[in-house]
PDB file of C-alpha atoms and ligand atoms in Angstrom:
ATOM      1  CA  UNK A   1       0.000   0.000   0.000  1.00 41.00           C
ATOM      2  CA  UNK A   2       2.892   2.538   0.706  1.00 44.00           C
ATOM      3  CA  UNK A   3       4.417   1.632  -2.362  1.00 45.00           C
ATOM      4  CA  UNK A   4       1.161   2.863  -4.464  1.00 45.00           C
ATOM      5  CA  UNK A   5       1.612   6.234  -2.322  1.00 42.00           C
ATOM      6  CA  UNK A   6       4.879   6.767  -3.293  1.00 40.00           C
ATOM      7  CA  UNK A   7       4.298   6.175  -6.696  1.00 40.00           C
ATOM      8  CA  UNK A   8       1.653   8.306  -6.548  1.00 39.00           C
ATOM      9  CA  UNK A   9       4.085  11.389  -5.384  1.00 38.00           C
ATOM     10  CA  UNK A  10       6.488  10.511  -7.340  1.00 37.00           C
ATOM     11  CA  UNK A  11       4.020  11.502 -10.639  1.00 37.00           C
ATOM     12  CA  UNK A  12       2.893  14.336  -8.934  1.00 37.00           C
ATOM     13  CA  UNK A  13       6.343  15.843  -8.892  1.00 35.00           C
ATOM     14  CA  UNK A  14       7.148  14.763 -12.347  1.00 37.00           C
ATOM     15  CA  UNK A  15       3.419  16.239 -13.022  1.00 37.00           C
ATOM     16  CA  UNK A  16       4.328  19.300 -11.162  1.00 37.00           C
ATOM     17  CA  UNK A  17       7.981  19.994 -12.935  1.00 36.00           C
ATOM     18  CA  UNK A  18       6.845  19.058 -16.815  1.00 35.00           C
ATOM     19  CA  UNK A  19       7.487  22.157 -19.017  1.00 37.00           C
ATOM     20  CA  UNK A  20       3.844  21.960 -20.341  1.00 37.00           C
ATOM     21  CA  UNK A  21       2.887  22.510 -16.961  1.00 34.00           C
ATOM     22  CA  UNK A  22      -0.643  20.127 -17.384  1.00 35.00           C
ATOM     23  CA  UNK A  23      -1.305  20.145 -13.683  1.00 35.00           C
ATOM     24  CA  UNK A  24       0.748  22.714 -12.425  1.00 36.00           C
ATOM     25  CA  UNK A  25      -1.471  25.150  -9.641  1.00 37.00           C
ATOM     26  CA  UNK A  26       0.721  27.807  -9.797  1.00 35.00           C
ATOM     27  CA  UNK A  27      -0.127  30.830 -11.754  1.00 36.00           C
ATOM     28  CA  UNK A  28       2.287  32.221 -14.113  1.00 35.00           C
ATOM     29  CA  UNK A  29       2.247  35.460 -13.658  1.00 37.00           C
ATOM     30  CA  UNK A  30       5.183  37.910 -14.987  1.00 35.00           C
ATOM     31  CA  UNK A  31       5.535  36.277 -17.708  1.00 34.00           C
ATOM     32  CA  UNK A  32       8.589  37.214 -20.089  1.00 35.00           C
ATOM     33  CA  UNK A  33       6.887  39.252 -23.453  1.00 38.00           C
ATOM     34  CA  UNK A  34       9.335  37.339 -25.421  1.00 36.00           C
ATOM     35  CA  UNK A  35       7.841  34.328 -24.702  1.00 36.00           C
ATOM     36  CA  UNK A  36       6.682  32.372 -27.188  1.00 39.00           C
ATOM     37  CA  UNK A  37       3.128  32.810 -29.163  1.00 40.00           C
ATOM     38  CA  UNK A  38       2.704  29.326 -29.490  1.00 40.00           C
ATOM     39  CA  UNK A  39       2.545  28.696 -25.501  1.00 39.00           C
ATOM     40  CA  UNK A  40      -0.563  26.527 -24.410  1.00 39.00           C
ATOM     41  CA  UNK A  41      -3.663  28.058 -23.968  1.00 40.00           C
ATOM     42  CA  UNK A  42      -4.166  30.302 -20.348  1.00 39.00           C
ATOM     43  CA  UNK A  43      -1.225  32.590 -21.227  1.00 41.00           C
ATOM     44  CA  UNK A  44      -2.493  35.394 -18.637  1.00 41.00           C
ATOM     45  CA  UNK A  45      -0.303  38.172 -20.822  1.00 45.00           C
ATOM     46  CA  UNK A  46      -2.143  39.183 -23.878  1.00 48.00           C
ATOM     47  CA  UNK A  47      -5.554  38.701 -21.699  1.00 49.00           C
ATOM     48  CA  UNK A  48      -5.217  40.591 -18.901  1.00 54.00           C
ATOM     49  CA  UNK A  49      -8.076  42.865 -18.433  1.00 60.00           C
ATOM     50  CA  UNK A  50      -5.559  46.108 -18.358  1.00 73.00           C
ATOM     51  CA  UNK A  51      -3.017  45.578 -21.242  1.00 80.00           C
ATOM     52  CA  UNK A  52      -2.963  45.565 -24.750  1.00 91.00           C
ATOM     53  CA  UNK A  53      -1.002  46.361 -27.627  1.00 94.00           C
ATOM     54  CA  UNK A  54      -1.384  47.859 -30.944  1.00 96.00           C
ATOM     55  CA  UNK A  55       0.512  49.374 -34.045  1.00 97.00           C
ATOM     56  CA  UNK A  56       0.295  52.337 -36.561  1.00 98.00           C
ATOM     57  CA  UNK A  57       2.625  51.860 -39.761  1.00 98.00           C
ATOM     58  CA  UNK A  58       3.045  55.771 -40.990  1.00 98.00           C
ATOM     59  CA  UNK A  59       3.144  56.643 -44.146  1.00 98.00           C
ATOM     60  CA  UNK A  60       4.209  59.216 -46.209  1.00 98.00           C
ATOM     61  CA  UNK A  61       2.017  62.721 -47.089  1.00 98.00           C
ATOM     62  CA  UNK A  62       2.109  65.675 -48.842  1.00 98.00           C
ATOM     63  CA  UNK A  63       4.743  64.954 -51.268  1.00 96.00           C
ATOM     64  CA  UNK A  64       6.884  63.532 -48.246  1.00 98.00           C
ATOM     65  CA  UNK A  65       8.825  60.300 -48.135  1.00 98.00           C
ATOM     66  CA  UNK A  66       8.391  60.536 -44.589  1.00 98.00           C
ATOM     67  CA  UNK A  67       7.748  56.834 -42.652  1.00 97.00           C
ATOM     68  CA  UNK A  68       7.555  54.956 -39.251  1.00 97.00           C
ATOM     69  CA  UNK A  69       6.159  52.280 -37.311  1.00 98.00           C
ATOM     70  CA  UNK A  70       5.199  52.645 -33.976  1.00 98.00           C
ATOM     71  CA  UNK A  71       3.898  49.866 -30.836  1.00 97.00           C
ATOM     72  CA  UNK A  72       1.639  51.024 -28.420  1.00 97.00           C
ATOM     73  CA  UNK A  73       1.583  49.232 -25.770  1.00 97.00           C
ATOM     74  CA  UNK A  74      -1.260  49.689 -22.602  1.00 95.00           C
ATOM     75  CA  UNK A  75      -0.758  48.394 -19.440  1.00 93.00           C
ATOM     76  CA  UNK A  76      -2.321  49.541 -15.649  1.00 90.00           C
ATOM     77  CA  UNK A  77      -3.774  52.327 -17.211  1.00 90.00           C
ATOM     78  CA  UNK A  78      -0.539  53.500 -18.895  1.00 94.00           C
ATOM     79  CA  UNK A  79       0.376  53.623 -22.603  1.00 95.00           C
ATOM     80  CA  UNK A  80       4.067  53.609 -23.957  1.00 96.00           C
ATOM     81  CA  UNK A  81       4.643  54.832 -27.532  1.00 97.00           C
ATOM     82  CA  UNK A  82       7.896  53.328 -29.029  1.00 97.00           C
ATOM     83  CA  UNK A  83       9.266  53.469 -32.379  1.00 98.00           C
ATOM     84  CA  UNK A  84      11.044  55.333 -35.303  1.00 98.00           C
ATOM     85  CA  UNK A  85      10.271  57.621 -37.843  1.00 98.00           C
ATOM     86  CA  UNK A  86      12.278  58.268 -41.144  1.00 98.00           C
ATOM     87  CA  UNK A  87      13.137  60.656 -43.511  1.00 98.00           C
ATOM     88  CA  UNK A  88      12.607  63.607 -41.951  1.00 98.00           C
ATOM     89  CA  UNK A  89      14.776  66.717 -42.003  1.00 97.00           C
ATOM     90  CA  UNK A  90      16.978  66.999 -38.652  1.00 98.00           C
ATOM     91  CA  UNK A  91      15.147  68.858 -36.219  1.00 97.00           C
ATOM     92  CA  UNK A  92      11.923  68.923 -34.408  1.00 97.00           C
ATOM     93  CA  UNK A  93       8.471  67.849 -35.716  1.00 98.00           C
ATOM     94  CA  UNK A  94       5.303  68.244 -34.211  1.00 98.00           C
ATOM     95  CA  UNK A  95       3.384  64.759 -33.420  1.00 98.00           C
ATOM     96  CA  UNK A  96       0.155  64.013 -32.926  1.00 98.00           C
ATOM     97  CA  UNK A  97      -2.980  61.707 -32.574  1.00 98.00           C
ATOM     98  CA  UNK A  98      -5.786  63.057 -34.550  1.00 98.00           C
ATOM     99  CA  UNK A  99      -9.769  62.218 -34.711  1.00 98.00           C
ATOM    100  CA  UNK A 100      -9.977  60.040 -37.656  1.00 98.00           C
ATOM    101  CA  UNK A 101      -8.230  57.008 -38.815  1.00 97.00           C
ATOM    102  CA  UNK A 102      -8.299  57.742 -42.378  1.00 98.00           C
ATOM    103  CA  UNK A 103      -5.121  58.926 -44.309  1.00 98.00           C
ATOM    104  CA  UNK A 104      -6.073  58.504 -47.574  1.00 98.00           C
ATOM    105  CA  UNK A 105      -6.009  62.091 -48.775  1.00 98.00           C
ATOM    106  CA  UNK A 106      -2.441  63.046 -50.241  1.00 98.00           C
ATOM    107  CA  UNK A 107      -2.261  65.913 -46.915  1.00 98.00           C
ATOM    108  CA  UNK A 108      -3.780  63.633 -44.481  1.00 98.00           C
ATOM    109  CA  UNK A 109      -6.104  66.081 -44.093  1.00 98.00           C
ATOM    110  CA  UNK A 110      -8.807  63.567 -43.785  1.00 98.00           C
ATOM    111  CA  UNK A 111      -7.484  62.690 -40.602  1.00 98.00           C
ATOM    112  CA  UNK A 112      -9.198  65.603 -39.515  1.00 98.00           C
ATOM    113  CA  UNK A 113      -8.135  67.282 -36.081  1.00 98.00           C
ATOM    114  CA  UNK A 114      -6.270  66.485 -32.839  1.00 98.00           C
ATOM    115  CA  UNK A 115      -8.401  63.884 -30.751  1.00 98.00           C
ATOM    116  CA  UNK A 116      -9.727  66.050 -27.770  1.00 98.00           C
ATOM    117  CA  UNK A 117     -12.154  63.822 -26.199  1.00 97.00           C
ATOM    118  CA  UNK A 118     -12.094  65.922 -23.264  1.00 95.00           C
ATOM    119  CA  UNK A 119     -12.899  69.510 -24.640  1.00 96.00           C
ATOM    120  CA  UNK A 120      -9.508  70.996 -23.741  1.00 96.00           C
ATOM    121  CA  UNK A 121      -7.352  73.601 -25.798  1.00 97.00           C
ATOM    122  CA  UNK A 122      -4.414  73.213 -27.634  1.00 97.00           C
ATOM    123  CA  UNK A 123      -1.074  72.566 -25.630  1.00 97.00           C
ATOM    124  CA  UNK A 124       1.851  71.154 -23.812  1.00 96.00           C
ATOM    125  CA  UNK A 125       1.298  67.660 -22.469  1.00 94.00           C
ATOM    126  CA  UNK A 126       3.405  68.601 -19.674  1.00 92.00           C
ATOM    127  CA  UNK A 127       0.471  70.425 -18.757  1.00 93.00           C
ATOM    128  CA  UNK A 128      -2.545  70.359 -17.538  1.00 90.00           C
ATOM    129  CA  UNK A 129      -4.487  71.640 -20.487  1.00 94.00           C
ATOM    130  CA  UNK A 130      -3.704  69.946 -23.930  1.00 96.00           C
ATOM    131  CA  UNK A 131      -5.679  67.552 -25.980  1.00 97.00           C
ATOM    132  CA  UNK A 132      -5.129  64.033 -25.431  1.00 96.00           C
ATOM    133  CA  UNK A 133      -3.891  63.833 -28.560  1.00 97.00           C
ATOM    134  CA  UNK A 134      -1.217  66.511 -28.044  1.00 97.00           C
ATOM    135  CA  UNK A 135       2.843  64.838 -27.849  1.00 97.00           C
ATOM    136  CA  UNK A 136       4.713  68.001 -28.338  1.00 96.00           C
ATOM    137  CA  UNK A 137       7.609  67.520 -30.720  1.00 97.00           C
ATOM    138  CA  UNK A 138       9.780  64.650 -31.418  1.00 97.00           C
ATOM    139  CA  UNK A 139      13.336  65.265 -33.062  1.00 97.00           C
ATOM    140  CA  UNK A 140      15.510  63.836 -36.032  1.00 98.00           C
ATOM    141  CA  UNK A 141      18.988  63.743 -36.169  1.00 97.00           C
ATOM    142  CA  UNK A 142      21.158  64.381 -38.622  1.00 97.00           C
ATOM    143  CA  UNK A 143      20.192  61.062 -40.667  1.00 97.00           C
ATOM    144  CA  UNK A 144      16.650  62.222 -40.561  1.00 97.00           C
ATOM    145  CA  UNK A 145      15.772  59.725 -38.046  1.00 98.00           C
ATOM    146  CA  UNK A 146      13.239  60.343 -34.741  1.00 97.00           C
ATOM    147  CA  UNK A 147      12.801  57.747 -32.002  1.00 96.00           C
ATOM    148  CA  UNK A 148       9.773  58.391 -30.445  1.00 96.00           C
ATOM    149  CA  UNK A 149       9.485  57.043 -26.538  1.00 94.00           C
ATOM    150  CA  UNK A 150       6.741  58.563 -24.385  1.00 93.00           C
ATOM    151  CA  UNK A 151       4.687  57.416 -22.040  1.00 94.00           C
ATOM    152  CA  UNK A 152       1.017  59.030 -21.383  1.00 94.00           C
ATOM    153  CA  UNK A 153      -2.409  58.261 -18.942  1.00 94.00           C
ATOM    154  CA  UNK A 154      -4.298  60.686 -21.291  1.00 94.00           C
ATOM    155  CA  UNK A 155      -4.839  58.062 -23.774  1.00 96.00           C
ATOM    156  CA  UNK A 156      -6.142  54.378 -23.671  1.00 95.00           C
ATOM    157  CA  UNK A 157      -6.139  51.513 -26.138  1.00 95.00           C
ATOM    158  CA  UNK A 158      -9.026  49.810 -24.347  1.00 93.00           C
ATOM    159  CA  UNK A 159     -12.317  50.895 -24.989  1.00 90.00           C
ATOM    160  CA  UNK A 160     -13.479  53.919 -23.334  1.00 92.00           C
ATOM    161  CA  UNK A 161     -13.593  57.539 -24.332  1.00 95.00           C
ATOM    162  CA  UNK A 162     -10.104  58.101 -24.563  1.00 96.00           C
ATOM    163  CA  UNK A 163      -9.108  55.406 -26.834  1.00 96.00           C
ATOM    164  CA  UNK A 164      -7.120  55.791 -29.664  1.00 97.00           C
ATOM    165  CA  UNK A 165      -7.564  52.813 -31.467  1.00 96.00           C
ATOM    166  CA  UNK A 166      -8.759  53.282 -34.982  1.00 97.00           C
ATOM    167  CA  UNK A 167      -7.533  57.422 -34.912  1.00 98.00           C
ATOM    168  CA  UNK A 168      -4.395  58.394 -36.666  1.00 98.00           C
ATOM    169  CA  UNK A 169      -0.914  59.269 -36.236  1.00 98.00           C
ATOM    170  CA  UNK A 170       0.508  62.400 -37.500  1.00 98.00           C
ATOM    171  CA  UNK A 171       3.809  64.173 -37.868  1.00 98.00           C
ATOM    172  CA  UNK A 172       4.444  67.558 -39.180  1.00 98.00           C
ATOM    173  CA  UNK A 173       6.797  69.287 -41.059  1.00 97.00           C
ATOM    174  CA  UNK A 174       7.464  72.013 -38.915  1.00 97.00           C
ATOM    175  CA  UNK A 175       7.467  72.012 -34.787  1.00 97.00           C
ATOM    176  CA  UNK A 176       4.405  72.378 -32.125  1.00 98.00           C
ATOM    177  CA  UNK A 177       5.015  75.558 -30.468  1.00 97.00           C
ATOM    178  CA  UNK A 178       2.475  74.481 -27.632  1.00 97.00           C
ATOM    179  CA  UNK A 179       0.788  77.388 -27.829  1.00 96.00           C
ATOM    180  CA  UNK A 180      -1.490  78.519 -31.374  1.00 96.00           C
ATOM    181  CA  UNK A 181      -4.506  77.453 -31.126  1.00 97.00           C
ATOM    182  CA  UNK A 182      -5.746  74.740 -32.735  1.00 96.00           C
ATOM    183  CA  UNK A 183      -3.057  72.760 -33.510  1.00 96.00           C
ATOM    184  CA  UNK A 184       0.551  74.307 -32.493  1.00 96.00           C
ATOM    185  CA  UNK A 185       0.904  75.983 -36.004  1.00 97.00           C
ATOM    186  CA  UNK A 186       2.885  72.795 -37.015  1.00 97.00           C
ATOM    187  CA  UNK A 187       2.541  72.831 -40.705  1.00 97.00           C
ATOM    188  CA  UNK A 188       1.677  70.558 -43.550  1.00 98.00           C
ATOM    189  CA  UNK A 189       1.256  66.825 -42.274  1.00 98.00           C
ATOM    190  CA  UNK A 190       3.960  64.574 -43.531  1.00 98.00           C
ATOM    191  CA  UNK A 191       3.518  61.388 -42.358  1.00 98.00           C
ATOM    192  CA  UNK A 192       0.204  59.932 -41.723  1.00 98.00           C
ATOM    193  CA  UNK A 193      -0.529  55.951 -39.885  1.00 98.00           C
ATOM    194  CA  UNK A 194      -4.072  54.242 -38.383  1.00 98.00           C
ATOM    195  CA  UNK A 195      -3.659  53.132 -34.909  1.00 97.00           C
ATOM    196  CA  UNK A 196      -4.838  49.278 -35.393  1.00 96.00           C
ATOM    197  CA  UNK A 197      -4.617  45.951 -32.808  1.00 93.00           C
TER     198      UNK A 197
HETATM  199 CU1   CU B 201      -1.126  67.070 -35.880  1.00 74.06          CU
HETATM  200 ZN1   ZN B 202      -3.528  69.618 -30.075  1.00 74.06          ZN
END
């Protein structure tokens, strides 16, 4: 009879240690993002009920060869923006997320304006009163080349008011001063990308 207990333990430590993890109680949590896609079924990361991730591929406008891609990347109510844009002429460029996901007209003006789903005015989102849409300026170097890295609780992928899935990211030609009203008297739009899943 012992010997049927011991067996017994002895497959529920084999159970317990199997990479597949059939079996295994304890919840993975903290899970590596370079972990594989193909992991079994219960993967808690791309399901949690506050994180998500999405992408906009920019293109160029108004005679531009401006282009990017950029990850966005929600999670506790925070959303990074990571990625590069090329082509640009060294200096700063205003950047933005406007209303409407729709780029197809040759200025992006179809994206129409900066999202605003609060009612504020124009600004620095270092303060208080901007749009939600409003990132201030990012800068090329002298290859023409902007990494963009900010991080923002104005915005949300997840449904809700303030999300910015399906609106569109814009870049200027010329910089945001903050301050003209409506948009920061930034210019033609240059690049234009749809903020998709
Ligand atoms: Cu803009
Ligand atoms: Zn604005």
């Amino acid at each position: 009879m012992k010997k049927y207990f011991l067996i017994g333990f002895l497959l529920l430590v084999a159970s317990c240690s199997g990479v597949t993890g059939t079996g295994n109680p304890t919840p993975i949590v903290n899970r590596p993002a370079a972990s594989s896609p193909s992991d079994e079924t219960g993967d808690v990361q791309s399901t949690a009920p506050n994180a998500g991730r999405a992408t906009a591929t920019l293109q160029p406008a108004s005679g531009s060869t401006v282009e990017g891609q950029l990850e966005f990347i929600e999670q506790g109510g925070v959303v990074t923006i990571r990625g590069t844009i090329r082509n640009l002429t060294p200096g700063p460029h205003a950047f933005h997320i406007h209303e409407t996901g729709d780029c197809s007209a040759p200025d992006a003006s179809s994206a129409g304006p900066h999202f605003n789903p609060t009612a504020m005015p124009h600004g620095d989102p270092a303060h208080e009163a901007h749009h939600a849409g409003d990132f201030g300026n990012i800068t090329a170097d002298e290859r023409g080349e902007a990494l963009v890295n900010a991080t923002t609780t104005s915005i949300t992928l997840l449904a809700g008011p303030a999300s910015v899935i399906g609106r569109a990211v814009i870049v200027h030609e010329n910089v945001d001063d903050l301050v003209s009203q409506p948009a920061g008297n930034a210019g033609a739009r240059i690049a234009c990308g749809v903020i998709k899943w």
